[in-house]
mmCIF file with all atom_site columns, C-alpha atoms in Angstrom:
data_model
loop_
_atom_site.group_PDB
_atom_site.id
_atom_site.type_symbol
_atom_site.label_atom_id
_atom_site.label_alt_id
_atom_site.label_comp_id
_atom_site.label_asym_id
_atom_site.label_entity_id
_atom_site.label_seq_id
_atom_site.pdbx_PDB_ins_code
_atom_site.Cartn_x
_atom_site.Cartn_y
_atom_site.Cartn_z
_atom_site.occupancy
_atom_site.B_iso_or_equiv
_atom_site.pdbx_formal_charge
_atom_site.auth_seq_id
_atom_site.auth_comp_id
_atom_site.auth_asym_id
_atom_site.auth_atom_id
_atom_site.pdbx_PDB_model_num
ATOM 1   C CA . ALA A 1 1   ? 20.948  5.151   7.714   1.00 0.00 ? 1   ALA A CA 1
ATOM 2   C CA . GLN A 1 2   ? 17.977  2.900   8.566   1.00 0.00 ? 2   GLN A CA 1
ATOM 3   C CA . LYS A 1 3   ? 19.148  -0.867  9.700   1.00 0.00 ? 3   LYS A CA 1
ATOM 4   C CA . ILE A 1 4   ? 17.277  -4.119  10.622  1.00 0.00 ? 4   ILE A CA 1
ATOM 5   C CA . THR A 1 5   ? 19.127  -6.361  12.088  1.00 0.00 ? 5   THR A CA 1
ATOM 6   C CA . GLN A 1 6   ? 17.757  -10.031 12.869  1.00 0.00 ? 6   GLN A CA 1
ATOM 7   C CA . THR A 1 7   ? 20.760  -12.151 14.105  1.00 0.00 ? 7   THR A CA 1
ATOM 8   C CA . GLN A 1 8   ? 19.129  -15.655 14.092  1.00 0.00 ? 8   GLN A CA 1
ATOM 9   C CA . PRO A 1 9   ? 19.270  -17.491 10.654  1.00 0.00 ? 9   PRO A CA 1
ATOM 10  C CA . GLY A 1 10  ? 17.300  -20.163 12.135  1.00 0.00 ? 10  GLY A CA 1
ATOM 11  C CA . MET A 1 11  ? 15.308  -21.669 15.402  1.00 0.00 ? 11  MET A CA 1
ATOM 12  C CA . PHE A 1 12  ? 13.579  -24.459 16.038  1.00 0.00 ? 12  PHE A CA 1
ATOM 13  C CA . VAL A 1 13  ? 11.071  -25.160 18.614  1.00 0.00 ? 13  VAL A CA 1
ATOM 14  C CA . GLN A 1 14  ? 8.686   -27.568 20.638  1.00 0.00 ? 14  GLN A CA 1
ATOM 15  C CA . GLU A 1 15  ? 5.113   -27.766 19.753  1.00 0.00 ? 15  GLU A CA 1
ATOM 16  C CA . LYS A 1 16  ? 2.952   -25.917 22.268  1.00 0.00 ? 16  LYS A CA 1
ATOM 17  C CA . GLU A 1 17  ? 5.820   -23.953 23.571  1.00 0.00 ? 17  GLU A CA 1
ATOM 18  C CA . ALA A 1 18  ? 6.802   -19.848 22.861  1.00 0.00 ? 18  ALA A CA 1
ATOM 19  C CA . VAL A 1 19  ? 9.872   -18.518 21.436  1.00 0.00 ? 19  VAL A CA 1
ATOM 20  C CA . THR A 1 20  ? 11.068  -15.979 20.858  1.00 0.00 ? 20  THR A CA 1
ATOM 21  C CA . LEU A 1 21  ? 12.587  -13.974 17.524  1.00 0.00 ? 21  LEU A CA 1
ATOM 22  C CA . ASP A 1 22  ? 15.292  -11.428 17.836  1.00 0.00 ? 22  ASP A CA 1
ATOM 23  C CA . CYS A 1 23  ? 15.333  -8.155  16.390  1.00 0.00 ? 23  CYS A CA 1
ATOM 24  C CA . THR A 1 24  ? 17.265  -4.646  16.540  1.00 0.00 ? 24  THR A CA 1
ATOM 25  C CA . TYR A 1 25  ? 17.239  -1.772  14.331  1.00 0.00 ? 25  TYR A CA 1
ATOM 26  C CA . ASP A 1 26  ? 18.813  1.156   14.074  1.00 0.00 ? 26  ASP A CA 1
ATOM 27  C CA . THR A 1 27  ? 17.647  5.282   13.430  1.00 0.00 ? 27  THR A CA 1
ATOM 28  C CA . SER A 1 28  ? 18.388  8.833   14.141  1.00 0.00 ? 28  SER A CA 1
ATOM 29  C CA . ASP A 1 29  ? 14.693  9.456   13.506  1.00 0.00 ? 29  ASP A CA 1
ATOM 30  C CA . PRO A 1 30  ? 12.727  9.712   17.046  1.00 0.00 ? 30  PRO A CA 1
ATOM 31  C CA . SER A 1 31  ? 9.293   8.590   14.771  1.00 0.00 ? 31  SER A CA 1
ATOM 32  C CA . TYR A 1 32  ? 9.147   5.223   13.739  1.00 0.00 ? 32  TYR A CA 1
ATOM 33  C CA . GLY A 1 33  ? 6.928   1.958   13.100  1.00 0.00 ? 33  GLY A CA 1
ATOM 34  C CA . LEU A 1 34  ? 8.024   -1.587  13.596  1.00 0.00 ? 34  LEU A CA 1
ATOM 35  C CA . PHE A 1 35  ? 6.306   -4.762  11.547  1.00 0.00 ? 35  PHE A CA 1
ATOM 36  C CA . TRP A 1 36  ? 6.393   -8.479  12.167  1.00 0.00 ? 36  TRP A CA 1
ATOM 37  C CA . TYR A 1 37  ? 6.283   -10.181 8.935   1.00 0.00 ? 37  TYR A CA 1
ATOM 38  C CA . LYS A 1 38  ? 5.533   -14.328 8.293   1.00 0.00 ? 38  LYS A CA 1
ATOM 39  C CA . GLN A 1 39  ? 6.002   -15.799 5.039   1.00 0.00 ? 39  GLN A CA 1
ATOM 40  C CA . PRO A 1 40  ? 6.021   -19.507 4.652   1.00 0.00 ? 40  PRO A CA 1
ATOM 41  C CA . SER A 1 41  ? 7.220   -21.382 1.565   1.00 0.00 ? 41  SER A CA 1
ATOM 42  C CA . SER A 1 42  ? 3.848   -20.505 -0.620  1.00 0.00 ? 42  SER A CA 1
ATOM 43  C CA . GLY A 1 43  ? 5.762   -17.073 -0.508  1.00 0.00 ? 43  GLY A CA 1
ATOM 44  C CA . GLU A 1 44  ? 2.842   -14.199 0.655   1.00 0.00 ? 44  GLU A CA 1
ATOM 45  C CA . MET A 1 45  ? 4.371   -11.910 3.254   1.00 0.00 ? 45  MET A CA 1
ATOM 46  C CA . ILE A 1 46  ? 2.071   -12.186 5.758   1.00 0.00 ? 46  ILE A CA 1
ATOM 47  C CA . PHE A 1 47  ? 0.857   -8.964  8.263   1.00 0.00 ? 47  PHE A CA 1
ATOM 48  C CA . LEU A 1 48  ? 1.957   -10.002 12.425  1.00 0.00 ? 48  LEU A CA 1
ATOM 49  C CA . ILE A 1 49  ? 2.113   -7.215  13.985  1.00 0.00 ? 49  ILE A CA 1
ATOM 50  C CA . TYR A 1 50  ? 2.693   -3.743  14.722  1.00 0.00 ? 50  TYR A CA 1
ATOM 51  C CA . GLN A 1 51  ? 4.481   -1.270  17.560  1.00 0.00 ? 51  GLN A CA 1
ATOM 52  C CA . GLY A 1 52  ? 4.869   2.468   16.909  1.00 0.00 ? 52  GLY A CA 1
ATOM 53  C CA . SER A 1 53  ? 7.609   4.142   18.790  1.00 0.00 ? 53  SER A CA 1
ATOM 54  C CA . TYR A 1 54  ? 4.934   6.203   20.812  1.00 0.00 ? 54  TYR A CA 1
ATOM 55  C CA . ASP A 1 55  ? 3.203   3.841   22.034  1.00 0.00 ? 55  ASP A CA 1
ATOM 56  C CA . GLN A 1 56  ? 3.468   3.452   26.047  1.00 0.00 ? 56  GLN A CA 1
ATOM 57  C CA . GLN A 1 57  ? 2.897   -0.638  26.036  1.00 0.00 ? 57  GLN A CA 1
ATOM 58  C CA . ASN A 1 58  ? 3.782   -3.680  24.133  1.00 0.00 ? 58  ASN A CA 1
ATOM 59  C CA . ALA A 1 59  ? 1.340   -4.582  21.308  1.00 0.00 ? 59  ALA A CA 1
ATOM 60  C CA . THR A 1 60  ? -0.119  -8.291  21.061  1.00 0.00 ? 60  THR A CA 1
ATOM 61  C CA . GLU A 1 61  ? -1.966  -9.698  18.381  1.00 0.00 ? 61  GLU A CA 1
ATOM 62  C CA . GLY A 1 62  ? -3.561  -12.997 19.411  1.00 0.00 ? 62  GLY A CA 1
ATOM 63  C CA . ARG A 1 63  ? -0.380  -15.086 20.110  1.00 0.00 ? 63  ARG A CA 1
ATOM 64  C CA . TYR A 1 64  ? 2.177   -13.280 18.751  1.00 0.00 ? 64  TYR A CA 1
ATOM 65  C CA . SER A 1 65  ? 3.281   -10.032 20.711  1.00 0.00 ? 65  SER A CA 1
ATOM 66  C CA . LEU A 1 66  ? 6.116   -7.953  20.719  1.00 0.00 ? 66  LEU A CA 1
ATOM 67  C CA . ASN A 1 67  ? 8.632   -7.470  23.495  1.00 0.00 ? 67  ASN A CA 1
ATOM 68  C CA . PHE A 1 68  ? 9.556   -3.908  22.701  1.00 0.00 ? 68  PHE A CA 1
ATOM 69  C CA . GLN A 1 69  ? 12.496  -2.413  24.428  1.00 0.00 ? 69  GLN A CA 1
ATOM 70  C CA . LYS A 1 70  ? 12.882  1.453   22.615  1.00 0.00 ? 70  LYS A CA 1
ATOM 71  C CA . ALA A 1 71  ? 16.483  2.114   25.012  1.00 0.00 ? 71  ALA A CA 1
ATOM 72  C CA . ARG A 1 72  ? 17.890  -1.202  23.623  1.00 0.00 ? 72  ARG A CA 1
ATOM 73  C CA . LYS A 1 73  ? 16.402  -0.347  20.122  1.00 0.00 ? 73  LYS A CA 1
ATOM 74  C CA . SER A 1 74  ? 14.635  -4.069  20.132  1.00 0.00 ? 74  SER A CA 1
ATOM 75  C CA . ALA A 1 75  ? 11.632  -5.246  19.100  1.00 0.00 ? 75  ALA A CA 1
ATOM 76  C CA . ASN A 1 76  ? 11.602  -9.382  19.449  1.00 0.00 ? 76  ASN A CA 1
ATOM 77  C CA . LEU A 1 77  ? 8.495   -11.078 18.022  1.00 0.00 ? 77  LEU A CA 1
ATOM 78  C CA . VAL A 1 78  ? 6.986   -13.726 21.030  1.00 0.00 ? 78  VAL A CA 1
ATOM 79  C CA . ILE A 1 79  ? 4.757   -16.861 19.296  1.00 0.00 ? 79  ILE A CA 1
ATOM 80  C CA . SER A 1 80  ? 3.309   -18.298 22.694  1.00 0.00 ? 80  SER A CA 1
ATOM 81  C CA . ALA A 1 81  ? 2.071   -21.991 22.367  1.00 0.00 ? 81  ALA A CA 1
ATOM 82  C CA . SER A 1 82  ? 3.257   -22.661 18.823  1.00 0.00 ? 82  SER A CA 1
ATOM 83  C CA . GLN A 1 83  ? 1.723   -24.420 16.045  1.00 0.00 ? 83  GLN A CA 1
ATOM 84  C CA . LEU A 1 84  ? 3.069   -26.817 13.444  1.00 0.00 ? 84  LEU A CA 1
ATOM 85  C CA . GLY A 1 85  ? 1.366   -23.973 11.017  1.00 0.00 ? 85  GLY A CA 1
ATOM 86  C CA . ASP A 1 86  ? 4.085   -21.642 12.439  1.00 0.00 ? 86  ASP A CA 1
ATOM 87  C CA . SER A 1 87  ? 6.650   -22.954 10.683  1.00 0.00 ? 87  SER A CA 1
ATOM 88  C CA . ALA A 1 88  ? 7.929   -20.109 8.044   1.00 0.00 ? 88  ALA A CA 1
ATOM 89  C CA . MET A 1 89  ? 10.828  -17.500 7.971   1.00 0.00 ? 89  MET A CA 1
ATOM 90  C CA . TYR A 1 90  ? 9.915   -14.080 10.099  1.00 0.00 ? 90  TYR A CA 1
ATOM 91  C CA . PHE A 1 91  ? 11.289  -10.941 9.138   1.00 0.00 ? 91  PHE A CA 1
ATOM 92  C CA . CYS A 1 92  ? 11.284  -7.585  11.471  1.00 0.00 ? 92  CYS A CA 1
ATOM 93  C CA . ALA A 1 93  ? 10.550  -4.602  9.333   1.00 0.00 ? 93  ALA A CA 1
ATOM 94  C CA . MET A 1 94  ? 11.390  -0.950  10.080  1.00 0.00 ? 94  MET A CA 1
ATOM 95  C CA . ARG A 1 95  ? 9.300   2.108   9.009   1.00 0.00 ? 95  ARG A CA 1
ATOM 96  C CA . GLU A 1 96  ? 10.572  5.929   9.338   1.00 0.00 ? 96  GLU A CA 1
ATOM 97  C CA . GLY A 1 97  ? 7.541   7.921   11.060  1.00 0.00 ? 97  GLY A CA 1
ATOM 98  C CA . VAL A 1 98  ? 4.884   6.737   12.623  1.00 0.00 ? 98  VAL A CA 1
ATOM 99  C CA . TYR A 1 99  ? 2.531   9.181   9.899   1.00 0.00 ? 99  TYR A CA 1
ATOM 100 C CA . ASN A 1 100 ? 4.817   8.195   7.586   1.00 0.00 ? 100 ASN A CA 1
ATOM 101 C CA . GLN A 1 101 ? 1.915   6.483   5.783   1.00 0.00 ? 101 GLN A CA 1
ATOM 102 C CA . GLY A 1 102 ? 3.107   4.772   2.159   1.00 0.00 ? 102 GLY A CA 1
ATOM 103 C CA . GLY A 1 103 ? 6.596   5.092   3.436   1.00 0.00 ? 103 GLY A CA 1
ATOM 104 C CA . LYS A 1 104 ? 8.991   2.327   2.546   1.00 0.00 ? 104 LYS A CA 1
ATOM 105 C CA . LEU A 1 105 ? 9.711   -0.805  4.643   1.00 0.00 ? 105 LEU A CA 1
ATOM 106 C CA . ILE A 1 106 ? 13.039  -1.733  5.807   1.00 0.00 ? 106 ILE A CA 1
ATOM 107 C CA . PHE A 1 107 ? 13.526  -5.810  6.268   1.00 0.00 ? 107 PHE A CA 1
ATOM 108 C CA . GLY A 1 108 ? 15.970  -7.561  8.089   1.00 0.00 ? 108 GLY A CA 1
ATOM 109 C CA . GLN A 1 109 ? 17.775  -10.913 6.906   1.00 0.00 ? 109 GLN A CA 1
ATOM 110 C CA . GLY A 1 110 ? 14.984  -12.669 8.466   1.00 0.00 ? 110 GLY A CA 1
ATOM 111 C CA . THR A 1 111 ? 14.450  -15.810 10.945  1.00 0.00 ? 111 THR A CA 1
ATOM 112 C CA . GLU A 1 112 ? 13.687  -19.136 9.742   1.00 0.00 ? 112 GLU A CA 1
ATOM 113 C CA . LEU A 1 113 ? 11.671  -21.020 12.132  1.00 0.00 ? 113 LEU A CA 1
ATOM 114 C CA . SER A 1 114 ? 11.151  -24.817 12.853  1.00 0.00 ? 114 SER A CA 1
ATOM 115 C CA . VAL A 1 115 ? 8.400   -26.157 14.793  1.00 0.00 ? 115 VAL A CA 1
ATOM 116 C CA . LYS A 1 116 ? 8.826   -29.721 16.374  1.00 0.00 ? 116 LYS A CA 1
ATOM 117 C CA . PRO A 1 117 ? 5.956   -32.339 17.017  1.00 0.00 ? 117 PRO A CA 1
ATOM 118 C CA . GLU B 2 1   ? -11.766 -9.000  0.294   1.00 0.00 ? 1   GLU B CA 1
ATOM 119 C CA . ALA B 2 2   ? -10.004 -10.254 -2.594  1.00 0.00 ? 2   ALA B CA 1
ATOM 120 C CA . GLY B 2 3   ? -6.214  -10.124 -1.788  1.00 0.00 ? 3   GLY B CA 1
ATOM 121 C CA . VAL B 2 4   ? -2.989  -8.687  -3.920  1.00 0.00 ? 4   VAL B CA 1
ATOM 122 C CA . VAL B 2 5   ? -3.002  -10.766 -7.619  1.00 0.00 ? 5   VAL B CA 1
ATOM 123 C CA . GLN B 2 6   ? 0.144   -10.992 -9.274  1.00 0.00 ? 6   GLN B CA 1
ATOM 124 C CA . SER B 2 7   ? 0.812   -12.768 -12.295 1.00 0.00 ? 7   SER B CA 1
ATOM 125 C CA . PRO B 2 8   ? 2.627   -14.623 -13.016 1.00 0.00 ? 8   PRO B CA 1
ATOM 126 C CA . ARG B 2 9   ? 4.111   -16.913 -10.188 1.00 0.00 ? 9   ARG B CA 1
ATOM 127 C CA . TYR B 2 10  ? 6.845   -18.116 -12.043 1.00 0.00 ? 10  TYR B CA 1
ATOM 128 C CA . LYS B 2 11  ? 8.521   -17.138 -14.699 1.00 0.00 ? 11  LYS B CA 1
ATOM 129 C CA . ILE B 2 12  ? 11.441  -18.736 -16.542 1.00 0.00 ? 12  ILE B CA 1
ATOM 130 C CA . ILE B 2 13  ? 13.520  -16.737 -19.429 1.00 0.00 ? 13  ILE B CA 1
ATOM 131 C CA . GLU B 2 14  ? 16.369  -16.841 -20.879 1.00 0.00 ? 14  GLU B CA 1
ATOM 132 C CA . LYS B 2 15  ? 19.204  -13.832 -20.610 1.00 0.00 ? 15  LYS B CA 1
ATOM 133 C CA . LYS B 2 16  ? 18.620  -10.851 -22.493 1.00 0.00 ? 16  LYS B CA 1
ATOM 134 C CA . GLN B 2 17  ? 14.736  -11.578 -23.279 1.00 0.00 ? 17  GLN B CA 1
ATOM 135 C CA . PRO B 2 18  ? 12.278  -8.852  -22.045 1.00 0.00 ? 18  PRO B CA 1
ATOM 136 C CA . VAL B 2 19  ? 9.939   -9.538  -18.983 1.00 0.00 ? 19  VAL B CA 1
ATOM 137 C CA . ALA B 2 20  ? 7.039   -8.294  -17.481 1.00 0.00 ? 20  ALA B CA 1
ATOM 138 C CA . PHE B 2 21  ? 5.327   -8.582  -14.034 1.00 0.00 ? 21  PHE B CA 1
ATOM 139 C CA . TRP B 2 22  ? 1.411   -7.648  -13.652 1.00 0.00 ? 22  TRP B CA 1
ATOM 140 C CA . CYS B 2 23  ? 0.011   -6.339  -10.067 1.00 0.00 ? 23  CYS B CA 1
ATOM 141 C CA . ASN B 2 24  ? -3.610  -6.109  -8.947  1.00 0.00 ? 24  ASN B CA 1
ATOM 142 C CA . PRO B 2 25  ? -3.506  -4.217  -5.714  1.00 0.00 ? 25  PRO B CA 1
ATOM 143 C CA . ILE B 2 26  ? -6.313  -4.461  -3.009  1.00 0.00 ? 26  ILE B CA 1
ATOM 144 C CA . SER B 2 27  ? -9.280  -1.994  -4.247  1.00 0.00 ? 27  SER B CA 1
ATOM 145 C CA . GLY B 2 28  ? -9.262  1.164   -2.486  1.00 0.00 ? 28  GLY B CA 1
ATOM 146 C CA . HIS B 2 29  ? -5.545  1.106   -2.076  1.00 0.00 ? 29  HIS B CA 1
ATOM 147 C CA . ASN B 2 30  ? -3.608  3.683   -2.930  1.00 0.00 ? 30  ASN B CA 1
ATOM 148 C CA . THR B 2 31  ? 0.042   3.166   -2.650  1.00 0.00 ? 31  THR B CA 1
ATOM 149 C CA . LEU B 2 32  ? 1.554   0.392   -4.837  1.00 0.00 ? 32  LEU B CA 1
ATOM 150 C CA . TYR B 2 33  ? 4.745   -1.204  -3.907  1.00 0.00 ? 33  TYR B CA 1
ATOM 151 C CA . TRP B 2 34  ? 7.614   -3.234  -5.944  1.00 0.00 ? 34  TRP B CA 1
ATOM 152 C CA . TYR B 2 35  ? 9.787   -5.514  -3.959  1.00 0.00 ? 35  TYR B CA 1
ATOM 153 C CA . LEU B 2 36  ? 12.667  -7.576  -5.057  1.00 0.00 ? 36  LEU B CA 1
ATOM 154 C CA . GLN B 2 37  ? 13.633  -10.609 -2.837  1.00 0.00 ? 37  GLN B CA 1
ATOM 155 C CA . ASN B 2 38  ? 16.920  -12.459 -3.517  1.00 0.00 ? 38  ASN B CA 1
ATOM 156 C CA . LEU B 2 39  ? 17.158  -16.111 -1.790  1.00 0.00 ? 39  LEU B CA 1
ATOM 157 C CA . GLY B 2 40  ? 17.807  -15.627 1.857   1.00 0.00 ? 40  GLY B CA 1
ATOM 158 C CA . GLN B 2 41  ? 17.364  -11.821 2.067   1.00 0.00 ? 41  GLN B CA 1
ATOM 159 C CA . GLY B 2 42  ? 14.520  -9.787  3.465   1.00 0.00 ? 42  GLY B CA 1
ATOM 160 C CA . PRO B 2 43  ? 12.598  -7.469  0.664   1.00 0.00 ? 43  PRO B CA 1
ATOM 161 C CA . GLU B 2 44  ? 13.758  -4.254  -0.949  1.00 0.00 ? 44  GLU B CA 1
ATOM 162 C CA . LEU B 2 45  ? 11.795  -1.658  -2.199  1.00 0.00 ? 45  LEU B CA 1
ATOM 163 C CA . LEU B 2 46  ? 12.480  -0.761  -6.247  1.00 0.00 ? 46  LEU B CA 1
ATOM 164 C CA . ILE B 2 47  ? 9.477   1.327   -6.487  1.00 0.00 ? 47  ILE B CA 1
ATOM 165 C CA . ARG B 2 48  ? 6.566   3.442   -4.668  1.00 0.00 ? 48  ARG B CA 1
ATOM 166 C CA . TYR B 2 49  ? 3.218   4.480   -6.370  1.00 0.00 ? 49  TYR B CA 1
ATOM 167 C CA . GLU B 2 50  ? 1.419   6.630   -4.864  1.00 0.00 ? 50  GLU B CA 1
ATOM 168 C CA . ASN B 2 51  ? -2.249  6.798   -6.705  1.00 0.00 ? 51  ASN B CA 1
ATOM 169 C CA . GLU B 2 52  ? 0.089   7.433   -10.366 1.00 0.00 ? 52  GLU B CA 1
ATOM 170 C CA . GLU B 2 53  ? 2.134   8.976   -9.507  1.00 0.00 ? 53  GLU B CA 1
ATOM 171 C CA . ALA B 2 54  ? 5.997   7.242   -8.713  1.00 0.00 ? 54  ALA B CA 1
ATOM 172 C CA . VAL B 2 55  ? 6.941   9.108   -5.171  1.00 0.00 ? 55  VAL B CA 1
ATOM 173 C CA . ASP B 2 56  ? 10.369  6.511   -4.896  1.00 0.00 ? 56  ASP B CA 1
ATOM 174 C CA . ASP B 2 57  ? 12.322  4.850   -7.250  1.00 0.00 ? 57  ASP B CA 1
ATOM 175 C CA . SER B 2 58  ? 15.632  5.482   -6.001  1.00 0.00 ? 58  SER B CA 1
ATOM 176 C CA . GLN B 2 59  ? 16.370  1.853   -5.862  1.00 0.00 ? 59  GLN B CA 1
ATOM 177 C CA . LEU B 2 60  ? 14.749  1.069   -9.213  1.00 0.00 ? 60  LEU B CA 1
ATOM 178 C CA . PRO B 2 61  ? 17.705  0.433   -11.939 1.00 0.00 ? 61  PRO B CA 1
ATOM 179 C CA . LYS B 2 62  ? 16.346  2.443   -14.501 1.00 0.00 ? 62  LYS B CA 1
ATOM 180 C CA . ASP B 2 63  ? 18.940  1.643   -17.616 1.00 0.00 ? 63  ASP B CA 1
ATOM 181 C CA . ARG B 2 64  ? 16.635  -2.025  -17.688 1.00 0.00 ? 64  ARG B CA 1
ATOM 182 C CA . PHE B 2 65  ? 14.141  -1.349  -15.355 1.00 0.00 ? 65  PHE B CA 1
ATOM 183 C CA . SER B 2 66  ? 10.841  0.212   -15.628 1.00 0.00 ? 66  SER B CA 1
ATOM 184 C CA . ALA B 2 67  ? 7.325   0.483   -14.286 1.00 0.00 ? 67  ALA B CA 1
ATOM 185 C CA . GLU B 2 68  ? 4.044   2.194   -15.071 1.00 0.00 ? 68  GLU B CA 1
ATOM 186 C CA . ARG B 2 69  ? 0.531   2.408   -12.821 1.00 0.00 ? 69  ARG B CA 1
ATOM 187 C CA . LEU B 2 70  ? -2.231  3.559   -15.393 1.00 0.00 ? 70  LEU B CA 1
ATOM 188 C CA . LYS B 2 71  ? -4.993  4.961   -13.740 1.00 0.00 ? 71  LYS B CA 1
ATOM 189 C CA . GLY B 2 72  ? -3.422  4.421   -10.053 1.00 0.00 ? 72  GLY B CA 1
ATOM 190 C CA . VAL B 2 73  ? -4.769  0.625   -9.979  1.00 0.00 ? 73  VAL B CA 1
ATOM 191 C CA . ASP B 2 74  ? -2.935  -2.042  -11.461 1.00 0.00 ? 74  ASP B CA 1
ATOM 192 C CA . SER B 2 75  ? 0.783   -1.627  -12.294 1.00 0.00 ? 75  SER B CA 1
ATOM 193 C CA . THR B 2 76  ? 3.556   -3.677  -14.228 1.00 0.00 ? 76  THR B CA 1
ATOM 194 C CA . LEU B 2 77  ? 6.977   -3.928  -13.927 1.00 0.00 ? 77  LEU B CA 1
ATOM 195 C CA . LYS B 2 78  ? 9.078   -4.320  -16.848 1.00 0.00 ? 78  LYS B CA 1
ATOM 196 C CA . ILE B 2 79  ? 12.975  -5.612  -17.345 1.00 0.00 ? 79  ILE B CA 1
ATOM 197 C CA . GLN B 2 80  ? 14.537  -5.596  -20.663 1.00 0.00 ? 80  GLN B CA 1
ATOM 198 C CA . PRO B 2 81  ? 17.024  -7.423  -21.323 1.00 0.00 ? 81  PRO B CA 1
ATOM 199 C CA . ALA B 2 82  ? 17.095  -9.958  -18.123 1.00 0.00 ? 82  ALA B CA 1
ATOM 200 C CA . GLU B 2 83  ? 20.101  -10.634 -16.957 1.00 0.00 ? 83  GLU B CA 1
ATOM 201 C CA . LEU B 2 84  ? 20.889  -13.458 -14.792 1.00 0.00 ? 84  LEU B CA 1
ATOM 202 C CA . GLY B 2 85  ? 21.557  -11.750 -11.378 1.00 0.00 ? 85  GLY B CA 1
ATOM 203 C CA . ASP B 2 86  ? 18.100  -10.465 -12.271 1.00 0.00 ? 86  ASP B CA 1
ATOM 204 C CA . SER B 2 87  ? 16.796  -14.148 -10.578 1.00 0.00 ? 87  SER B CA 1
ATOM 205 C CA . ALA B 2 88  ? 14.825  -13.278 -7.514  1.00 0.00 ? 88  ALA B CA 1
ATOM 206 C CA . VAL B 2 89  ? 11.197  -13.101 -6.243  1.00 0.00 ? 89  VAL B CA 1
ATOM 207 C CA . TYR B 2 90  ? 9.542   -9.841  -7.704  1.00 0.00 ? 90  TYR B CA 1
ATOM 208 C CA . LEU B 2 91  ? 6.828   -8.802  -4.922  1.00 0.00 ? 91  LEU B CA 1
ATOM 209 C CA . CYS B 2 92  ? 3.900   -6.488  -5.139  1.00 0.00 ? 92  CYS B CA 1
ATOM 210 C CA . ALA B 2 93  ? 2.173   -4.632  -2.173  1.00 0.00 ? 93  ALA B CA 1
ATOM 211 C CA . SER B 2 94  ? -0.157  -2.310  -1.502  1.00 0.00 ? 94  SER B CA 1
ATOM 212 C CA . SER B 2 95  ? -1.736  -0.105  1.732   1.00 0.00 ? 95  SER B CA 1
ATOM 213 C CA . LEU B 2 96  ? -4.389  3.032   1.862   1.00 0.00 ? 96  LEU B CA 1
ATOM 214 C CA . GLY B 2 97  ? -1.286  5.149   1.945   1.00 0.00 ? 97  GLY B CA 1
ATOM 215 C CA . LEU B 2 98  ? -1.723  8.400   2.910   1.00 0.00 ? 98  LEU B CA 1
ATOM 216 C CA . ALA B 2 99  ? -5.381  8.280   3.616   1.00 0.00 ? 99  ALA B CA 1
ATOM 217 C CA . GLY B 2 100 ? -4.934  5.432   6.454   1.00 0.00 ? 100 GLY B CA 1
ATOM 218 C CA . THR B 2 101 ? -3.767  5.379   9.685   1.00 0.00 ? 101 THR B CA 1
ATOM 219 C CA . PRO B 2 102 ? -0.810  5.599   11.071  1.00 0.00 ? 102 PRO B CA 1
ATOM 220 C CA . THR B 2 103 ? -0.186  1.686   11.153  1.00 0.00 ? 103 THR B CA 1
ATOM 221 C CA . ASP B 2 104 ? -0.443  1.862   7.350   1.00 0.00 ? 104 ASP B CA 1
ATOM 222 C CA . THR B 2 105 ? -0.177  -1.842  6.640   1.00 0.00 ? 105 THR B CA 1
ATOM 223 C CA . GLN B 2 106 ? 1.489   -3.043  3.483   1.00 0.00 ? 106 GLN B CA 1
ATOM 224 C CA . TYR B 2 107 ? -0.332  -6.258  2.592   1.00 0.00 ? 107 TYR B CA 1
ATOM 225 C CA . PHE B 2 108 ? 1.636   -8.609  -0.087  1.00 0.00 ? 108 PHE B CA 1
ATOM 226 C CA . GLY B 2 109 ? 0.425   -10.940 -3.040  1.00 0.00 ? 109 GLY B CA 1
ATOM 227 C CA . PRO B 2 110 ? 2.438   -14.132 -3.615  1.00 0.00 ? 110 PRO B CA 1
ATOM 228 C CA . GLY B 2 111 ? 5.253   -12.725 -5.429  1.00 0.00 ? 111 GLY B CA 1
ATOM 229 C CA . THR B 2 112 ? 6.330   -14.135 -9.395  1.00 0.00 ? 112 THR B CA 1
ATOM 230 C CA . ARG B 2 113 ? 9.691   -16.006 -8.808  1.00 0.00 ? 113 ARG B CA 1
ATOM 231 C CA . LEU B 2 114 ? 11.868  -14.964 -11.791 1.00 0.00 ? 114 LEU B CA 1
ATOM 232 C CA . THR B 2 115 ? 14.475  -17.472 -13.131 1.00 0.00 ? 115 THR B CA 1
ATOM 233 C CA . VAL B 2 116 ? 16.955  -16.183 -15.790 1.00 0.00 ? 116 VAL B CA 1
ATOM 234 C CA . LEU B 2 117 ? 19.241  -18.864 -17.399 1.00 0.00 ? 117 LEU B CA 1
#
């Protein structure tokens, strides 16, 4: 069965520093997609970054990058130059099947990130 | 471009009362999802629609929950009767689905926070 594990319930980071949020996954399907979402206190889930299992390079989107280690089944999110507005819950999610458009997402428990001024 | 719209944002009801949530997806998005998010947890899929067809409702408690997506656009999720354990955030999301790219990002609305007293 698919499973996403986020082992860090809470993290603190100093403003302008980088932070890594951990995510490990379990699936028997060789084809899958990994997603990271940010959920501020307002409640809306905001898409940050995507990594497909067949992608050769780690995904990057502005200050967000994904450290994808396929053999270890990990997909850690790296946020560079943290800003106060980055304080939020962060969820890792997986969808089985890279070409499974419309497939459901399986979410982890989330990590609450707090950025200190 | 307007995002996913949900209403109401907050709802407080007494147990055994009925309640309904409404979702308007992003224009042109064929796939619509309803997720349930309990406090401190990641979202879990309740039901997924491809146009007006429910293609995955395996996690929907059908004895008290129902959903519809008439004309393949707006959707309504209903609970009747509500129980104390239904207190949670109900998130609606949409994506292009099969017409989209492999990423097929799911975009979420702000959610409806339900409190059952």
